[in-house]
Amino acid sequence: MKTIVVVAHPQLRDSGTQQFLKDGAAVLENVTWHELKVNATGHFDIMAEKKLLRSHERVVFQFPLYWYAAPAVLKQWVDEVLAVSDKRWLQEKELGLVVSVGQPLKEYRLGGREAIPLSELLSPFKALAQRLKMQLMPLFIVEQFSYQSEKQRQKLLIDYQQLLELPRDFSFKQRQDWFEDKLKKMIAVSNIKNKKELELVLNTFTARREQLNDLKDDLSFTKKENEFD
């Protein structure tokens, strides 16, 4: 599956969040990073933008929450590039949202400081997906990136890359396969020191995966035995 990440940010070069995500997307083979920029006339090249969309099965809008909405450049892009008639070729494509917020997620709920759920603030994108018959993916939130620890950022990177590459309703096994494949590719291009460390991680991961599979088999067997008691 080919994914295009449509990035809308008023100050993209100064965003540590977007640079982190850009570096994470850069190593993925079937992902296109597309930063929204108007041309000299202040508009978008409609045909070029549509051509990009046609060549990808998954479209991801990526932006910071800016005064409770997406930045203006994304609204302009939607207004100029998309038309209701586009549902003929957009239908069944997937639409994802990657939204960064500067406040704790708990503030976007009843009783919180903002008191409005993010799903409500972003509901226009749900309407857009329905109108164009696109398959809306679960919302992906990047919460207070500047305050995240290194461990939290590592988890964010893995979750983000899986969002861009894995099927919309991926299984636990597909997630395991993805992680194992990424480790093997990293080992193949690493130096001797890093290779040994990564091989240790891979061996540990594989062993735990086998233990988990054995546990599942045992539980399944026990369940079947109980059915016949």
CSV table of C-alpha atoms in Angstrom, one decimal:
chain,number,residue,atom,x,y,z
A,1,MET,CA,0.0,0.0,0.0
A,2,LYS,CA,1.3,3.5,-0.9
A,3,THR,CA,0.7,6.3,1.5
A,4,ILE,CA,0.9,10.0,1.0
A,5,VAL,CA,1.3,12.3,4.1
A,6,VAL,CA,-0.1,15.7,3.3
A,7,VAL,CA,1.6,18.0,5.8
A,8,ALA,CA,0.1,21.4,6.7
A,9,HIS,CA,2.0,23.6,9.1
A,10,PRO,CA,2.3,27.4,9.3
A,11,GLN,CA,5.9,27.2,10.5
A,12,LEU,CA,7.1,23.8,9.3
A,13,ARG,CA,10.8,24.5,9.5
A,14,ASP,CA,10.6,25.4,13.2
A,15,SER,CA,8.5,22.3,14.2
A,16,GLY,CA,10.5,19.7,16.1
A,17,THR,CA,7.4,17.5,16.0
A,18,GLN,CA,7.1,17.5,12.2
A,19,GLN,CA,10.9,17.0,11.7
A,20,PHE,CA,10.7,14.0,14.0
A,21,LEU,CA,7.8,12.5,12.0
A,22,LYS,CA,9.5,13.4,8.7
A,23,ASP,CA,12.6,11.5,9.7
A,24,GLY,CA,10.4,8.5,10.7
A,25,ALA,CA,8.6,8.6,7.3
A,26,ALA,CA,11.8,9.0,5.3
A,27,VAL,CA,12.9,5.4,5.9
A,28,LEU,CA,9.7,3.9,4.7
A,29,GLU,CA,9.6,2.7,1.1
A,30,ASN,CA,6.0,3.3,0.1
A,31,VAL,CA,5.4,6.6,1.9
A,32,THR,CA,5.5,10.0,0.2
A,33,TRP,CA,6.0,13.1,2.3
A,34,HIS,CA,4.1,16.0,0.7
A,35,GLU,CA,4.4,19.5,2.3
A,36,LEU,CA,1.7,21.9,1.2
A,37,LYS,CA,3.0,25.0,-0.6
A,38,VAL,CA,1.1,27.4,-2.8
A,39,ASN,CA,2.7,28.5,-6.1
A,40,ALA,CA,3.7,32.0,-7.1
A,41,THR,CA,0.1,32.9,-7.7
A,42,GLY,CA,-0.9,31.9,-4.2
A,43,HIS,CA,-2.7,28.8,-5.3
A,44,PHE,CA,-2.1,25.0,-5.8
A,45,ASP,CA,-1.4,23.2,-9.0
A,46,ILE,CA,-4.7,21.3,-9.0
A,47,MET,CA,-3.8,18.7,-11.6
A,48,ALA,CA,-0.4,17.9,-10.0
A,49,GLU,CA,-2.1,17.5,-6.6
A,50,LYS,CA,-4.8,15.2,-8.0
A,51,LYS,CA,-2.1,13.1,-9.7
A,52,LEU,CA,-0.4,12.6,-6.4
A,53,LEU,CA,-3.6,11.5,-4.7
A,54,ARG,CA,-4.5,9.1,-7.5
A,55,SER,CA,-1.1,7.3,-7.1
A,56,HIS,CA,-1.7,6.5,-3.4
A,57,GLU,CA,-4.2,4.3,-1.7
A,58,ARG,CA,-3.9,6.0,1.7
A,59,VAL,CA,-4.1,9.8,2.3
A,60,VAL,CA,-3.0,11.1,5.7
A,61,PHE,CA,-3.6,14.7,6.6
A,62,GLN,CA,-1.0,15.8,9.2
A,63,PHE,CA,-1.1,19.1,11.0
A,64,PRO,CA,-1.0,20.8,14.4
A,65,LEU,CA,-4.3,21.8,16.0
A,66,TYR,CA,-4.4,25.5,15.3
A,67,TRP,CA,-7.1,27.5,17.1
A,68,TYR,CA,-9.2,24.4,17.3
A,69,ALA,CA,-8.9,23.5,13.6
A,70,ALA,CA,-6.4,22.6,10.9
A,71,PRO,CA,-4.1,25.3,9.6
A,72,ALA,CA,-5.6,27.5,6.8
A,73,VAL,CA,-3.4,26.1,4.1
A,74,LEU,CA,-5.1,22.7,4.4
A,75,LYS,CA,-8.5,24.3,4.1
A,76,GLN,CA,-7.3,26.1,1.0
A,77,TRP,CA,-5.9,22.9,-0.4
A,78,VAL,CA,-9.2,21.1,0.2
A,79,ASP,CA,-11.2,24.0,-1.4
A,80,GLU,CA,-9.0,24.1,-4.5
A,81,VAL,CA,-8.1,20.5,-5.1
A,82,LEU,CA,-11.1,18.4,-4.1
A,83,ALA,CA,-14.5,18.2,-5.7
A,84,VAL,CA,-17.5,16.1,-5.0
A,85,SER,CA,-17.1,14.4,-8.4
A,86,ASP,CA,-13.7,13.1,-7.2
A,87,LYS,CA,-15.4,10.4,-5.2
A,88,ARG,CA,-15.4,8.4,-8.4
A,89,TRP,CA,-11.7,7.7,-7.9
A,90,LEU,CA,-11.3,8.6,-4.2
A,91,GLN,CA,-13.9,6.2,-2.9
A,92,GLU,CA,-12.5,3.3,-0.9
A,93,LYS,CA,-9.2,5.1,-0.5
A,94,GLU,CA,-8.3,5.6,3.2
A,95,LEU,CA,-8.1,8.9,5.0
A,96,GLY,CA,-6.1,9.3,8.1
A,97,LEU,CA,-5.5,12.2,10.5
A,98,VAL,CA,-2.3,12.8,12.4
A,99,VAL,CA,-2.9,15.8,14.7
A,100,SER,CA,-0.4,17.3,17.2
A,101,VAL,CA,-1.6,19.1,20.3
A,102,GLY,CA,0.2,21.2,22.8
A,103,GLN,CA,-2.0,20.4,25.7
A,104,PRO,CA,-2.6,17.1,27.5
A,105,LEU,CA,-5.2,15.0,25.8
A,106,LYS,CA,-7.3,15.0,29.0
A,107,GLU,CA,-8.1,18.7,28.5
A,108,TYR,CA,-10.1,17.8,25.4
A,109,ARG,CA,-13.1,16.3,27.1
A,110,LEU,CA,-16.1,17.3,29.2
A,111,GLY,CA,-14.7,18.9,32.4
A,112,GLY,CA,-11.3,19.6,30.9
A,113,ARG,CA,-9.9,23.0,30.1
A,114,GLU,CA,-11.1,22.9,26.5
A,115,ALA,CA,-14.2,20.9,27.3
A,116,ILE,CA,-14.7,19.8,23.6
A,117,PRO,CA,-13.5,16.3,22.5
A,118,LEU,CA,-11.0,16.3,19.6
A,119,SER,CA,-13.3,14.0,17.7
A,120,GLU,CA,-15.9,16.8,17.7
A,121,LEU,CA,-13.4,19.5,16.7
A,122,LEU,CA,-12.2,17.4,13.8
A,123,SER,CA,-15.7,16.2,12.7
A,124,PRO,CA,-15.5,18.2,9.4
A,125,PHE,CA,-13.0,15.6,8.2
A,126,LYS,CA,-15.4,12.8,9.1
A,127,ALA,CA,-18.0,14.6,6.9
A,128,LEU,CA,-15.4,15.0,4.1
A,129,ALA,CA,-14.6,11.3,4.2
A,130,GLN,CA,-18.3,10.4,4.1
A,131,ARG,CA,-18.9,12.7,1.2
A,132,LEU,CA,-16.1,11.3,-0.8
A,133,LYS,CA,-16.8,7.7,0.3
A,134,MET,CA,-13.3,7.4,1.8
A,135,GLN,CA,-12.5,5.0,4.6
A,136,LEU,CA,-11.7,7.1,7.7
A,137,MET,CA,-8.9,5.7,9.9
A,138,PRO,CA,-8.7,6.0,13.7
A,139,LEU,CA,-7.5,9.4,14.8
A,140,PHE,CA,-3.7,9.5,15.6
A,141,ILE,CA,-2.8,12.1,18.2
A,142,VAL,CA,0.7,13.4,19.0
A,143,GLU,CA,0.4,14.7,22.5
A,144,GLN,CA,2.8,17.3,23.8
A,145,PHE,CA,5.8,16.2,21.8
A,146,SER,CA,8.2,18.6,23.4
A,147,TYR,CA,7.6,17.1,26.8
A,148,GLN,CA,7.9,13.5,25.8
A,149,SER,CA,10.7,11.3,27.1
A,150,GLU,CA,13.0,9.4,24.8
A,151,LYS,CA,11.1,6.2,25.5
A,152,GLN,CA,7.8,7.9,24.7
A,153,ARG,CA,9.2,9.2,21.4
A,154,GLN,CA,10.5,5.7,20.5
A,155,LYS,CA,7.0,4.3,21.0
A,156,LEU,CA,5.5,7.3,19.0
A,157,LEU,CA,7.9,6.5,16.1
A,158,ILE,CA,6.9,2.9,15.9
A,159,ASP,CA,3.2,3.6,16.2
A,160,TYR,CA,3.5,6.3,13.5
A,161,GLN,CA,5.4,4.1,11.1
A,162,GLN,CA,2.9,1.3,11.6
A,163,LEU,CA,0.0,3.8,10.9
A,164,LEU,CA,1.6,4.7,7.6
A,165,GLU,CA,2.4,1.1,6.5
A,166,LEU,CA,0.1,-1.5,8.1
A,167,PRO,CA,-3.5,-2.2,7.0
A,168,ARG,CA,-6.2,-0.1,8.7
A,169,ASP,CA,-7.4,-2.9,10.8
A,170,PHE,CA,-4.1,-4.6,11.4
A,171,SER,CA,-3.9,-7.7,13.7
A,172,PHE,CA,-1.4,-8.2,16.5
A,173,LYS,CA,0.4,-10.8,14.4
A,174,GLN,CA,0.8,-8.2,11.5
A,175,ARG,CA,2.3,-5.8,14.0
A,176,GLN,CA,4.7,-8.4,15.3
A,177,ASP,CA,5.7,-9.3,11.7
A,178,TRP,CA,6.3,-5.7,10.9
A,179,PHE,CA,8.5,-5.1,13.9
A,180,GLU,CA,10.6,-8.2,13.2
A,181,ASP,CA,11.0,-7.2,9.6
A,182,LYS,CA,12.2,-3.7,10.6
A,183,LEU,CA,14.8,-5.2,13.0
A,184,LYS,CA,16.2,-7.5,10.3
A,185,LYS,CA,16.5,-4.6,7.9
A,186,MET,CA,18.3,-2.5,10.5
A,187,ILE,CA,20.7,-5.4,11.2
A,188,ALA,CA,21.5,-5.7,7.5
A,189,VAL,CA,22.8,-2.2,7.3
A,190,SER,CA,24.3,-1.7,10.8
A,191,ASN,CA,27.9,-1.6,11.8
A,192,ILE,CA,29.4,-4.5,13.8
A,193,LYS,CA,28.7,-2.9,17.3
A,194,ASN,CA,25.1,-1.9,16.5
A,195,LYS,CA,24.5,-5.2,14.7
A,196,LYS,CA,25.3,-7.2,17.8
A,197,GLU,CA,23.0,-5.1,19.9
A,198,LEU,CA,20.2,-5.3,17.4
A,199,GLU,CA,20.6,-9.1,17.0
A,200,LEU,CA,20.2,-9.4,20.8
A,201,VAL,CA,17.0,-7.4,20.6
A,202,LEU,CA,15.7,-9.5,17.7
A,203,ASN,CA,16.6,-12.8,19.5
A,204,THR,CA,14.8,-11.5,22.7
A,205,PHE,CA,11.8,-10.4,20.6
A,206,THR,CA,11.6,-13.8,18.8
A,207,ALA,CA,11.9,-15.8,22.0
A,208,ARG,CA,9.1,-13.8,23.7
A,209,ARG,CA,7.0,-14.1,20.6
A,210,GLU,CA,7.3,-17.8,20.6
A,211,GLN,CA,6.5,-17.9,24.3
A,212,LEU,CA,3.4,-15.9,23.7
A,213,ASN,CA,2.3,-18.2,20.8
A,214,ASP,CA,2.8,-21.2,23.1
A,215,LEU,CA,0.7,-19.6,25.8
A,216,LYS,CA,-2.0,-18.9,23.2
A,217,ASP,CA,-1.9,-22.6,22.1
A,218,ASP,CA,-2.1,-23.7,25.7
A,219,LEU,CA,-5.1,-21.5,26.4
A,220,SER,CA,-6.8,-22.6,23.3
A,221,PHE,CA,-6.3,-26.3,24.2
A,222,THR,CA,-7.6,-25.7,27.7
A,223,LYS,CA,-10.6,-24.0,26.4
A,224,LYS,CA,-11.4,-26.9,24.1
A,225,GLU,CA,-11.0,-29.4,27.0
A,226,ASN,CA,-13.4,-27.4,29.1
A,227,GLU,CA,-15.9,-27.4,26.3
A,228,PHE,CA,-16.0,-31.2,26.5
A,229,ASP,CA,-16.1,-31.5,30.4
